[in-house]
Tab-separated table of C-alpha atoms and ligand atoms in Angstrom:
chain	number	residue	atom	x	y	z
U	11	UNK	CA	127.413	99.451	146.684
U	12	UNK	CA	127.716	96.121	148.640
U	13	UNK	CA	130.846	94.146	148.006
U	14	UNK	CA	130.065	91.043	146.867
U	15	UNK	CA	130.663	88.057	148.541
U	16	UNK	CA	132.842	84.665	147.357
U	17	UNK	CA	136.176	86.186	146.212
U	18	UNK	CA	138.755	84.729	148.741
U	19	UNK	CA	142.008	85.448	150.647
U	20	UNK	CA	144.064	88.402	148.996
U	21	UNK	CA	147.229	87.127	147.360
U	22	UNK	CA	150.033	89.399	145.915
U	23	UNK	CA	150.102	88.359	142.630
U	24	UNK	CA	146.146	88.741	141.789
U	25	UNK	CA	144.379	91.360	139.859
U	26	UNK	CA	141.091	92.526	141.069
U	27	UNK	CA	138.320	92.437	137.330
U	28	UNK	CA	135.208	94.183	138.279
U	29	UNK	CA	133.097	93.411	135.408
U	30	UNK	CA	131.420	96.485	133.382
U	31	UNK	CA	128.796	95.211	132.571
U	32	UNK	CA	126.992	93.870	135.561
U	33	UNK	CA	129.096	94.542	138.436
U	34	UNK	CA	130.418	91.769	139.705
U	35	UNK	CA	134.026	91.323	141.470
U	36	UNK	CA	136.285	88.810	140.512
U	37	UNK	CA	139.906	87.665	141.572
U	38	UNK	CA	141.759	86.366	138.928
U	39	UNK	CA	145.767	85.070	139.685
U	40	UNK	CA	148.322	87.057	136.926
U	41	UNK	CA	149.002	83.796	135.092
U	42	UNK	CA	145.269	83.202	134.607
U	43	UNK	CA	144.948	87.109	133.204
U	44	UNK	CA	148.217	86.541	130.504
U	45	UNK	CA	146.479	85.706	126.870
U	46	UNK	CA	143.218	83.905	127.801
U	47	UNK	CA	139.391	84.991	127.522
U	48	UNK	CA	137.991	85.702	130.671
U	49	UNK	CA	133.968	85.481	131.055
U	50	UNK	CA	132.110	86.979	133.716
U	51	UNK	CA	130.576	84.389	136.428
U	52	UNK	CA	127.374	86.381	136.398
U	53	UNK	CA	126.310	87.988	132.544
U	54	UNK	CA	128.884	86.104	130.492
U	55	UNK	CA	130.522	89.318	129.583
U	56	UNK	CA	133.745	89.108	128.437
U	57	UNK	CA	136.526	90.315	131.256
U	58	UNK	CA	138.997	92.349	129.710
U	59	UNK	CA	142.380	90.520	129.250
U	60	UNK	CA	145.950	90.811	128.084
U	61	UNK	CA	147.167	89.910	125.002
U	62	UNK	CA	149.805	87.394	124.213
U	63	UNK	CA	152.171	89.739	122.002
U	64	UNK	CA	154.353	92.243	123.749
U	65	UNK	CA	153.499	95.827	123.478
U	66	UNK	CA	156.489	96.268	120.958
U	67	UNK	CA	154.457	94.602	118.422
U	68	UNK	CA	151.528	96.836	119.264
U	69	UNK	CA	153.876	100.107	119.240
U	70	UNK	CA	155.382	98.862	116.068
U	71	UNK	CA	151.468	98.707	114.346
U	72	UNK	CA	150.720	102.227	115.513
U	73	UNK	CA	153.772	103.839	113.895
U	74	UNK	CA	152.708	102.014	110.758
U	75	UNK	CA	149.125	103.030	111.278
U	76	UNK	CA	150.540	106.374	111.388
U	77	UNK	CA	152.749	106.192	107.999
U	78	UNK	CA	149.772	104.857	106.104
U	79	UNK	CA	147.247	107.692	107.262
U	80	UNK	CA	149.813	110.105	105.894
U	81	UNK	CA	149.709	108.574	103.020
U	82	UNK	CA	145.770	108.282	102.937
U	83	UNK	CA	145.571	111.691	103.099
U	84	UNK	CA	148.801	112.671	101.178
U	85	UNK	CA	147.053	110.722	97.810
U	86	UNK	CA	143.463	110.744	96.470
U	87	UNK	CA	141.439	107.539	97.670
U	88	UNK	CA	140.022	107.213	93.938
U	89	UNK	CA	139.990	109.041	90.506
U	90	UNK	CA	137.073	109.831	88.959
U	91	UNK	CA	136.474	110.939	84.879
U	92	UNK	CA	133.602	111.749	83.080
U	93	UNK	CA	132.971	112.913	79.077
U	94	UNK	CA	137.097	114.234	79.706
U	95	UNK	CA	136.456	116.032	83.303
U	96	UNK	CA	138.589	114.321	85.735
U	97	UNK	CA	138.262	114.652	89.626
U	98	UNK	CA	139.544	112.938	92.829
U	99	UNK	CA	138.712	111.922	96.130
U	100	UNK	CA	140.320	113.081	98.946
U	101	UNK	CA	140.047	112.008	102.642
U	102	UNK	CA	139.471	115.519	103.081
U	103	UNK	CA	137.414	116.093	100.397
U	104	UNK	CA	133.741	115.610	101.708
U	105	UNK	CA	134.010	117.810	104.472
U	106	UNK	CA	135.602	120.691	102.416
U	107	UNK	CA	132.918	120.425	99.853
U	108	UNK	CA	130.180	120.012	102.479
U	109	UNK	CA	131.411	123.292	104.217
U	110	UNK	CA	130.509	125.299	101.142
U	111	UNK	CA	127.039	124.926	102.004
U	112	UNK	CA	127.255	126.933	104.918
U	113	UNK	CA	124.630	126.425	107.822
U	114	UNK	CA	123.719	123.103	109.049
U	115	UNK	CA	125.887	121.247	106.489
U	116	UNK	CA	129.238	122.980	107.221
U	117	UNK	CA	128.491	121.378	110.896
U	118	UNK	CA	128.269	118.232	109.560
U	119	UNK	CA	131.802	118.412	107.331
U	120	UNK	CA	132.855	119.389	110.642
U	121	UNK	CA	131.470	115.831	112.209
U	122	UNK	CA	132.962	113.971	109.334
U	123	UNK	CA	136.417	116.151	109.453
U	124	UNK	CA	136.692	115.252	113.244
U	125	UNK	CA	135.272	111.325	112.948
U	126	UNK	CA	137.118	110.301	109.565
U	127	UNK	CA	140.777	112.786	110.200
U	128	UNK	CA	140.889	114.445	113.619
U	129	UNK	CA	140.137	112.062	115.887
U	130	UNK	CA	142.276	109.027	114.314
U	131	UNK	CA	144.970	111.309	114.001
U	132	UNK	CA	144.592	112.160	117.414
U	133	UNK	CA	144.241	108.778	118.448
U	134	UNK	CA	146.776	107.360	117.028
U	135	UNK	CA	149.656	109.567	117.720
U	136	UNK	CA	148.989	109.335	121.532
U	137	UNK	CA	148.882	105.229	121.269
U	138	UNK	CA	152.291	106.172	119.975
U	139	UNK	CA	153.671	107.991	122.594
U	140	UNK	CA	151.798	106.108	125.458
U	141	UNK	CA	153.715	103.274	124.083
U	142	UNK	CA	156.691	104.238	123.250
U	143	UNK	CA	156.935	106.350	126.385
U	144	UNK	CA	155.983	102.866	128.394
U	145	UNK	CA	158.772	100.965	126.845
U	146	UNK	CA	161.154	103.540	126.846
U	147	UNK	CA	160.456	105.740	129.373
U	148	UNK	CA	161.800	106.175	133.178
U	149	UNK	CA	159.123	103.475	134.878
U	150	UNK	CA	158.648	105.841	137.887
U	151	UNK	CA	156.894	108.885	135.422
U	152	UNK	CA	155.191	106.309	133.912
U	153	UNK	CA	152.202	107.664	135.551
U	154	UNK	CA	152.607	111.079	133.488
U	155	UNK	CA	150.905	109.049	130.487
U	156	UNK	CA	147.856	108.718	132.287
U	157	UNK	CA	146.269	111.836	130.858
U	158	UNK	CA	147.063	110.762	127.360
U	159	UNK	CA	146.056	106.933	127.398
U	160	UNK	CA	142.308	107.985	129.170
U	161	UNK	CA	142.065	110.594	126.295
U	162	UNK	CA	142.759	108.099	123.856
U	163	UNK	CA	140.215	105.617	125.402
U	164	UNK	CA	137.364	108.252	125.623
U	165	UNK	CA	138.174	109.197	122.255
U	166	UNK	CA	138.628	105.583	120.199
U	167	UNK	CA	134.832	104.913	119.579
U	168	UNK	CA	134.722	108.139	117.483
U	169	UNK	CA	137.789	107.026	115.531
U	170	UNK	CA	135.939	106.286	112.296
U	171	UNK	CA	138.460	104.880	109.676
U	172	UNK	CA	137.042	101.479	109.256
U	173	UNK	CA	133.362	102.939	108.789
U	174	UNK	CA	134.714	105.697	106.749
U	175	UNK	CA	136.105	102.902	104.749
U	176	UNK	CA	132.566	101.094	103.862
U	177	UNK	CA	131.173	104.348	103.151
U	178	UNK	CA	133.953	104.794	100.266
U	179	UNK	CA	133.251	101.541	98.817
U	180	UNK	CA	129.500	102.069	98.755
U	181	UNK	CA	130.330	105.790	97.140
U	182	UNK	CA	132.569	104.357	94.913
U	183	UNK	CA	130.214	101.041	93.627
U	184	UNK	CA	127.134	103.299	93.056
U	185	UNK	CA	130.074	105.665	91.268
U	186	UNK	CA	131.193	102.925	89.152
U	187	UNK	CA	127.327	102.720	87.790
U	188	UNK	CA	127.503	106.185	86.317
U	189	UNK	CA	131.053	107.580	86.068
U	190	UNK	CA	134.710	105.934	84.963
U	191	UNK	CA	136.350	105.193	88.671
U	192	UNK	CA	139.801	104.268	89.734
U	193	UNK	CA	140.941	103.385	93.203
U	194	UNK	CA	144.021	105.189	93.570
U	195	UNK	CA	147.348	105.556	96.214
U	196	UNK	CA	145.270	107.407	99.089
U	197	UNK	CA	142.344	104.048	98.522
U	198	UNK	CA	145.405	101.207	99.315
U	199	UNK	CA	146.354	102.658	101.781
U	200	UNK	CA	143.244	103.307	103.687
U	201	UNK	CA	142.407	99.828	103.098
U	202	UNK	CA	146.028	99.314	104.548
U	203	UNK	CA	145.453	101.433	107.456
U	204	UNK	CA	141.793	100.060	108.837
U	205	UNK	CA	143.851	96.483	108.442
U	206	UNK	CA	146.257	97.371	110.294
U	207	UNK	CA	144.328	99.557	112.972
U	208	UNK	CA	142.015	96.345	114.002
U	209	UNK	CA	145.145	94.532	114.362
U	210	UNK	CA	146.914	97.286	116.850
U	211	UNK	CA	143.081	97.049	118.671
U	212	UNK	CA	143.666	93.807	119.169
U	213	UNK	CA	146.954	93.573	120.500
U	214	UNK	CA	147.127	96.920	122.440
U	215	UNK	CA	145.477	95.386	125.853
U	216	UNK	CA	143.684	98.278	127.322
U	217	UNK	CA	144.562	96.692	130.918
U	218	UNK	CA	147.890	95.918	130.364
U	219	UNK	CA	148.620	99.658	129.369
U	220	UNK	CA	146.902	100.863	132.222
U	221	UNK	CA	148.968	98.255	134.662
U	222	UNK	CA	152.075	99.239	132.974
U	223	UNK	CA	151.038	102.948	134.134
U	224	UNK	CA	150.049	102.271	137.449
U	225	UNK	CA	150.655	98.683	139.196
U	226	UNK	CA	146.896	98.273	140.403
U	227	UNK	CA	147.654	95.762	143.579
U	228	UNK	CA	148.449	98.273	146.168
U	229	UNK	CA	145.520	99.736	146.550
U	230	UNK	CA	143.255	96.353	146.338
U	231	UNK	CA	140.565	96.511	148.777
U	232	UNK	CA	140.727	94.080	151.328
U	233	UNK	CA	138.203	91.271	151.017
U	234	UNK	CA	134.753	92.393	152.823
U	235	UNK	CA	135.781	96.132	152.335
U	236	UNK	CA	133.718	98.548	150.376
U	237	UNK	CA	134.902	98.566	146.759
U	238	UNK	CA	134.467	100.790	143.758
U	239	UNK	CA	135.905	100.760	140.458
U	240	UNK	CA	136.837	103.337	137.971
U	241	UNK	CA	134.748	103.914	135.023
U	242	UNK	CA	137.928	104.751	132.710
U	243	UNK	CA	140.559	102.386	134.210
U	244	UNK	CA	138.921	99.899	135.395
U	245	UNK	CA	141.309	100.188	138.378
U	246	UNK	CA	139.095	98.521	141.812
U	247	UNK	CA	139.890	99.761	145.263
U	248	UNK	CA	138.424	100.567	148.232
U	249	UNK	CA	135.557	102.880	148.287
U	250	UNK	CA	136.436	106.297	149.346
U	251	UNK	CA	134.000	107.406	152.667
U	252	UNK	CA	130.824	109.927	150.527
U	253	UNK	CA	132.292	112.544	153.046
U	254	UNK	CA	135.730	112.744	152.111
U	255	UNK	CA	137.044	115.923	150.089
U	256	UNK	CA	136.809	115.553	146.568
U	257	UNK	CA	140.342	114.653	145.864
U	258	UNK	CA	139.723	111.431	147.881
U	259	UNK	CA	137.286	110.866	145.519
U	260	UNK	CA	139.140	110.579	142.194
U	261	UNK	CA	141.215	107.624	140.735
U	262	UNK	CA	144.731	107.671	142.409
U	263	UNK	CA	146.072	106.067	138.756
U	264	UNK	CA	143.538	108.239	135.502
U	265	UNK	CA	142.256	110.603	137.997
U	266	UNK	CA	138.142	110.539	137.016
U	267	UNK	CA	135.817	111.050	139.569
U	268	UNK	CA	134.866	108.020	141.128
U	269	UNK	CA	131.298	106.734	141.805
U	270	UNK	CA	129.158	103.045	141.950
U	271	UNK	CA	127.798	103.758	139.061
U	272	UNK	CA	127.869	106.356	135.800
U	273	UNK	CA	126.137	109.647	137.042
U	274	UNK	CA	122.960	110.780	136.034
U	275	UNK	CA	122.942	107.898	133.792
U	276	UNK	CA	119.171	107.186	133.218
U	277	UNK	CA	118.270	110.557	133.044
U	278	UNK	CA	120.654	111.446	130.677
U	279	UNK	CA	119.992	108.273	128.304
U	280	UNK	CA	116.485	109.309	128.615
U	281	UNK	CA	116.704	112.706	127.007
U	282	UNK	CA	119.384	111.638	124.438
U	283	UNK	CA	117.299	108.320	123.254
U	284	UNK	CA	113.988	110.715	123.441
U	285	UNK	CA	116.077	113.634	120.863
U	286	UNK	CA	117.098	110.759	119.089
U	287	UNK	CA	113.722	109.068	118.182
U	288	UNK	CA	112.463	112.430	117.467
U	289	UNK	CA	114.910	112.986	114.847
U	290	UNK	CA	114.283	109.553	113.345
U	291	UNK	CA	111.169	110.280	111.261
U	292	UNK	CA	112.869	113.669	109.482
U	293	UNK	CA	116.250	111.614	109.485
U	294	UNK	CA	114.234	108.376	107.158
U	295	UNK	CA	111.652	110.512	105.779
U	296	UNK	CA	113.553	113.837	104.477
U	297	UNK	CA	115.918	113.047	101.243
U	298	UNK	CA	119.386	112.868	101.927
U	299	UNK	CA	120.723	113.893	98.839
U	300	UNK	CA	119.508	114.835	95.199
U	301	UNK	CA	121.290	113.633	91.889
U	302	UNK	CA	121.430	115.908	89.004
U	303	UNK	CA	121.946	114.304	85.890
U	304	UNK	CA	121.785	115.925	82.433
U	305	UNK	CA	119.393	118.271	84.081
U	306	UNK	CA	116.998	115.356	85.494
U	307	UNK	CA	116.983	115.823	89.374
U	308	UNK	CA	116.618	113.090	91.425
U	309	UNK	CA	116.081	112.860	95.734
U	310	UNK	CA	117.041	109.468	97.677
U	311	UNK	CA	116.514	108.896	101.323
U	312	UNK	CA	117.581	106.587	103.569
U	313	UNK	CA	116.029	103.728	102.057
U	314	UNK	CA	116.030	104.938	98.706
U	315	UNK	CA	119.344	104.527	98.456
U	316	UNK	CA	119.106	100.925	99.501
U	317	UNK	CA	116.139	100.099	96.821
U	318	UNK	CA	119.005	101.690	94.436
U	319	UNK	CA	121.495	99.414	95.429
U	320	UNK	CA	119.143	96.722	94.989
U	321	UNK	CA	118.120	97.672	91.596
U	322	UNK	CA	122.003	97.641	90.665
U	323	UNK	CA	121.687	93.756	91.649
U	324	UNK	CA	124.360	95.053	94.484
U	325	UNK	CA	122.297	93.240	97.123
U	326	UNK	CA	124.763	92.020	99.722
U	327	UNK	CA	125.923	95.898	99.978
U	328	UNK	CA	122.134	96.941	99.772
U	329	UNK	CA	121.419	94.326	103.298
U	330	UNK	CA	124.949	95.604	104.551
U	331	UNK	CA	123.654	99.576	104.093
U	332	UNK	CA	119.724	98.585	105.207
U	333	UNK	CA	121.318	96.928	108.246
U	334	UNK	CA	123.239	100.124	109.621
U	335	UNK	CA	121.007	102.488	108.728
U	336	UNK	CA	117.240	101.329	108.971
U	337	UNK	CA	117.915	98.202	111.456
U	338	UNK	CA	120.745	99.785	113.848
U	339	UNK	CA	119.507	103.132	114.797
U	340	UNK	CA	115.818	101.496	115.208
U	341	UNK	CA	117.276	98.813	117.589
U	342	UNK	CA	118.908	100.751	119.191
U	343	UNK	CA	116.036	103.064	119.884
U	344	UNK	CA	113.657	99.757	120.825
U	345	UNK	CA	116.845	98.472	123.190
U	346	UNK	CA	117.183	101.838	125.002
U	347	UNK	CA	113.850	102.188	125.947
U	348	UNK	CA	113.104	98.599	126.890
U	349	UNK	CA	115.946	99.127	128.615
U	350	UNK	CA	115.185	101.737	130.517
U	351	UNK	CA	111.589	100.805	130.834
U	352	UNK	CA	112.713	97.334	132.486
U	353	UNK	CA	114.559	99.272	134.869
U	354	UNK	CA	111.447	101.373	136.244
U	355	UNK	CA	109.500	98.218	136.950
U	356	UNK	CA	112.837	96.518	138.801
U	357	UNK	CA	112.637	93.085	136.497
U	358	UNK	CA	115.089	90.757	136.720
U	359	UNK	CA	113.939	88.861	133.195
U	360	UNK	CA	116.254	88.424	130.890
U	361	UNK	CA	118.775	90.099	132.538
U	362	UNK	CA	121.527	88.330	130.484
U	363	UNK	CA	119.947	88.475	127.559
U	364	UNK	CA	119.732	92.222	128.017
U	365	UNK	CA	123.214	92.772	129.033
U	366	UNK	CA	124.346	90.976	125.580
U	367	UNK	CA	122.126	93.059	123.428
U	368	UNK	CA	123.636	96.254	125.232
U	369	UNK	CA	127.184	95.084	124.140
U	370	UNK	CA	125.593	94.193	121.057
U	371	UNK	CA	123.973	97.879	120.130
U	372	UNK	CA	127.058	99.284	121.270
U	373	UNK	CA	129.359	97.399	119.117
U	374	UNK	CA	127.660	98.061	116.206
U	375	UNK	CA	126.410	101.961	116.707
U	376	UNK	CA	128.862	103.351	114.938
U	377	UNK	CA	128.452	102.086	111.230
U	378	UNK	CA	125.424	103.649	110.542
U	379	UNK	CA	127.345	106.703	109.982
U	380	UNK	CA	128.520	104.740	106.545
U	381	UNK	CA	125.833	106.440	104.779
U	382	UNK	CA	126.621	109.937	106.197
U	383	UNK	CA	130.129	109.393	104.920
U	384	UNK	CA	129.091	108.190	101.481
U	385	UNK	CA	126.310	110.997	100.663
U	386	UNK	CA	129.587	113.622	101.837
U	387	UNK	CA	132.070	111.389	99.192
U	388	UNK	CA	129.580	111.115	96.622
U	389	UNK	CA	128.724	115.042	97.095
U	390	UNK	CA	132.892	116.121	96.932
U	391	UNK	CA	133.736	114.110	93.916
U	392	UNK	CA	130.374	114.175	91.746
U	393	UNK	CA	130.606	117.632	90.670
U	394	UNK	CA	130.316	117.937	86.870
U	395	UNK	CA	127.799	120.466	86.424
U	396	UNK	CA	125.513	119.771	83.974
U	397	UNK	CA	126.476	116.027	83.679
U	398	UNK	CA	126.154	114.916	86.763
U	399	UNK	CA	125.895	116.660	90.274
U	400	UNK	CA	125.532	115.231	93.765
U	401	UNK	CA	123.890	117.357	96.725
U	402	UNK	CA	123.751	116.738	99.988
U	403	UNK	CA	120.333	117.495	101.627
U	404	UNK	CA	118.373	118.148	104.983
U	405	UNK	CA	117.815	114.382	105.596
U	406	UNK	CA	121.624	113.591	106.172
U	407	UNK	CA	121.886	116.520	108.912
U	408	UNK	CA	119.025	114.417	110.924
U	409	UNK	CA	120.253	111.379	110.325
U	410	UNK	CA	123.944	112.243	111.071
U	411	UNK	CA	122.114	113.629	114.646
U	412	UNK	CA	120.511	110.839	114.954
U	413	UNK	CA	123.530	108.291	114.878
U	414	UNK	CA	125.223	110.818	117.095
U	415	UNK	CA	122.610	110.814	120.346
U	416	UNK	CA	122.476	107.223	119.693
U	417	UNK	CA	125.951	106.577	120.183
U	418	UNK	CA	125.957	109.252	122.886
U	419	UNK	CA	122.608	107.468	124.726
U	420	UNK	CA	124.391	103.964	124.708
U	421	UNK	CA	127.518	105.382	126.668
U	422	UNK	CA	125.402	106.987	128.923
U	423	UNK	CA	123.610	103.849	129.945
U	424	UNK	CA	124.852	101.897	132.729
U	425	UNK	CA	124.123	98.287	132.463
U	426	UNK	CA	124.938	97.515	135.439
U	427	UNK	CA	121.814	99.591	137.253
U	428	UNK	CA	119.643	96.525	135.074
U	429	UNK	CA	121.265	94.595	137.853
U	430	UNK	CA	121.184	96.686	140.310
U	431	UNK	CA	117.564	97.258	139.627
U	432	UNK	CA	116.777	93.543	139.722
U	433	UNK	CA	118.456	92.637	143.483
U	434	UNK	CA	116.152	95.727	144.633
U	435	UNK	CA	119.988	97.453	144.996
U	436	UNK	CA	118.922	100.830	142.511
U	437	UNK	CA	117.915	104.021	144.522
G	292	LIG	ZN1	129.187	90.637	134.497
G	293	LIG	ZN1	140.857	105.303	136.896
């Protein structure tokens, strides 16, 4: 890729932002990076900045994170009694149950085991140790928690707490219609936990942990050389030559393999987005899960669900569910391929406009999966027999795959190439 021109003398004390989303270099001085919101000259993307509390504060939410997803999963999220049978909700609950049905459905307790307890456990003790190991630690290993702060990057968009949250509370307010329901211990504190969790987000500074591993200035580019930056880090530097041996070619500070743009990343949004839309019709049209009550069965899909909501006069939750499941996954869908199709015939329209609904689809992606986690809460703690039972069915696998390639497709896609594609730059 050609540098790009218009960014000045070196100075010491700058940091090199190459913006994600569209490519563009920029030089901003350390005092302009402390605390405020940088924009990108080119797509208005937000540059990624650091925020104004120290990491202490940030280290200090993560442990309590940590406490109050014991606790999540050390009490039931809500009680549940009907005609004298009692049950309970556990985080862990839904998966277990949905592993009794063997075959396609014990795959999917696996999804929601790793998305709702595995990967924010994960997740959050290595924000832990990155942090405390950055505060505490020997400054020259700092670059040992490398490793450990890209896994935790690569894996926070699959840490589903805060959707696994909405799911609960649209499981538990279509509960509340038919059975007696109490929040309980476990329910506080996952309330506690997603709280706190956006807050960490918000002060952890993805940059500044990074900078704190690895001081990015020494190996600036000079201005007019050949650049590249990393796709986990962020970290810009001078291009490596295309024949030097492949450890040339890595990130000296997270180590992934370093290239102008995502590889393969058209071609692979292609087939994922194409897997996806094929799944969408079984995913909206099969039921996703059947209600026995008093021996009168019952099959919802997708939508459904939402006309039940409706009928409950729960409408703001009914336009909240219709939103992320009917609305989201078929944007996204339209986005990818206009997208992509934009691409092939090298327009430059609405190139800004584009880049914001990228951000946009891939912002919101993951809380379709609310009603995958609902129909797998609803299916664990409905199970009274003859008074009422909750299934899950064939629909829910789909749609589950179907949120899944979607959220896949979008992190394949390079927005940048849109770009590219429009300066007659793409190859
Ligand atoms: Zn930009
Ligand atoms: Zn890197």
């Amino acid at each position: 890729m050609h540098p790009r021109e218009g960014w000045g003398p070196a100075g010491m004390s700058d940091t090199l932002l190459a913006c994600r989303d569209c490519g563009q270099l920029h030089r901003a001085p350390g005092s302009v990076l402390a605390g405020k919101g940088l924009a990108c000259v080119r797509c208005g993307s937000n540059l990624s900045r650091y925020p104004p509390l120290p990491i202490e504060v940030a280290l200090a939410l993560a442990t309590t994170a940590l406490i109050l997803f014991l606790l999540a999963n050390a009490y039931p999220i809500f009680l549940v009694s009907l005609e004298g049978r009692a049950g309970q909700d556990l985080l862990i609950s839904g998966p277990l149950r949905l592993s009794e049905y063997g075959g396609p459905f014990a795959g999917l307790g696996m999804l929601v085991a790793g998305l709702s307890f595995v990967v924010p456990l994960v997740w959050m003790c290595l924000v832990v140790i990155v942090l405390a190991g950055l505060r505490w630690g020997d400054p020259a290993l700092h670059a040992r928690f490398a490793p450990l702060w890209k896994t935790a990057l690569l894996l926070y968009p699959w840490s589903m707490l805060d959707v696994y949250l909405l799911g609960t509370y649209v499981a538990y307010t279509r509960l509340a219609e038919a059975v007696e329901t109490n929040v309980a211990t476990g329910g506080y504190a996952l309330g506690a936990l997603v709280l706190v969790q956006a807050l960490l987000v918000l002060t952890l500074g993805r940059r500044r942990v990074w900078d704190l591993i690895a001081d990015p200035r020494p190996v600036a580019p000079r201005p007019g050389e050949p650049w590249v930056a990393c796709e986990i880090c962020q970290l810009v530097l001078a291009a490596p030559a295309t024949e030097a041996p492949r450890a040339e070619r890595r990130c000296p500070r997270c180590a992934t393999h370093l290239a102008p743009r995502q590889r393969g990343s058209l071609s692979v949004t292609l087939a994922l987005t194409s897997a996806a839309a094929i799944l969408y019709l079984p995913a909206n049209l099969l039921p996703v899960m059947t209600v026995e009550r008093f021996g009168q069965v019952s099959t919802y899909t997708i939508l459904a669900g939402v006309e039940e909501l409706l009928h409950l006069g729960l409408w703001p939750l009914a336009l909240l569910v219709f939103f992320a499941s009917v609305v989201v996954p078929m944007a996204k869908l339209i986005s990818l391929a206009w997208f992509l199709h934009m691409i092939r015939r090298r327009s430059g329209r609405w190139l800004r406009e584009r880049t914001r609904l990228y951000r946009f689809i891939d912002f919101v992606g993951r809380w379709s999966n609310i009603d995958v986690f609902m129909v797998s809460i609803l299916a664990a703690s409905l199970q009274f027999g003859f008074l009422t039972t909750v299934d899950p069915e064939a629909g829910v696998v789909s749609f589950a795959a179907v949120v899944a390639l979607t959220m896949l497709a979008t992190a394949a896609f390079d927005p940048r190439l849109m770009w590219d594609a429009a300066e007659g730059e793409l190859r």
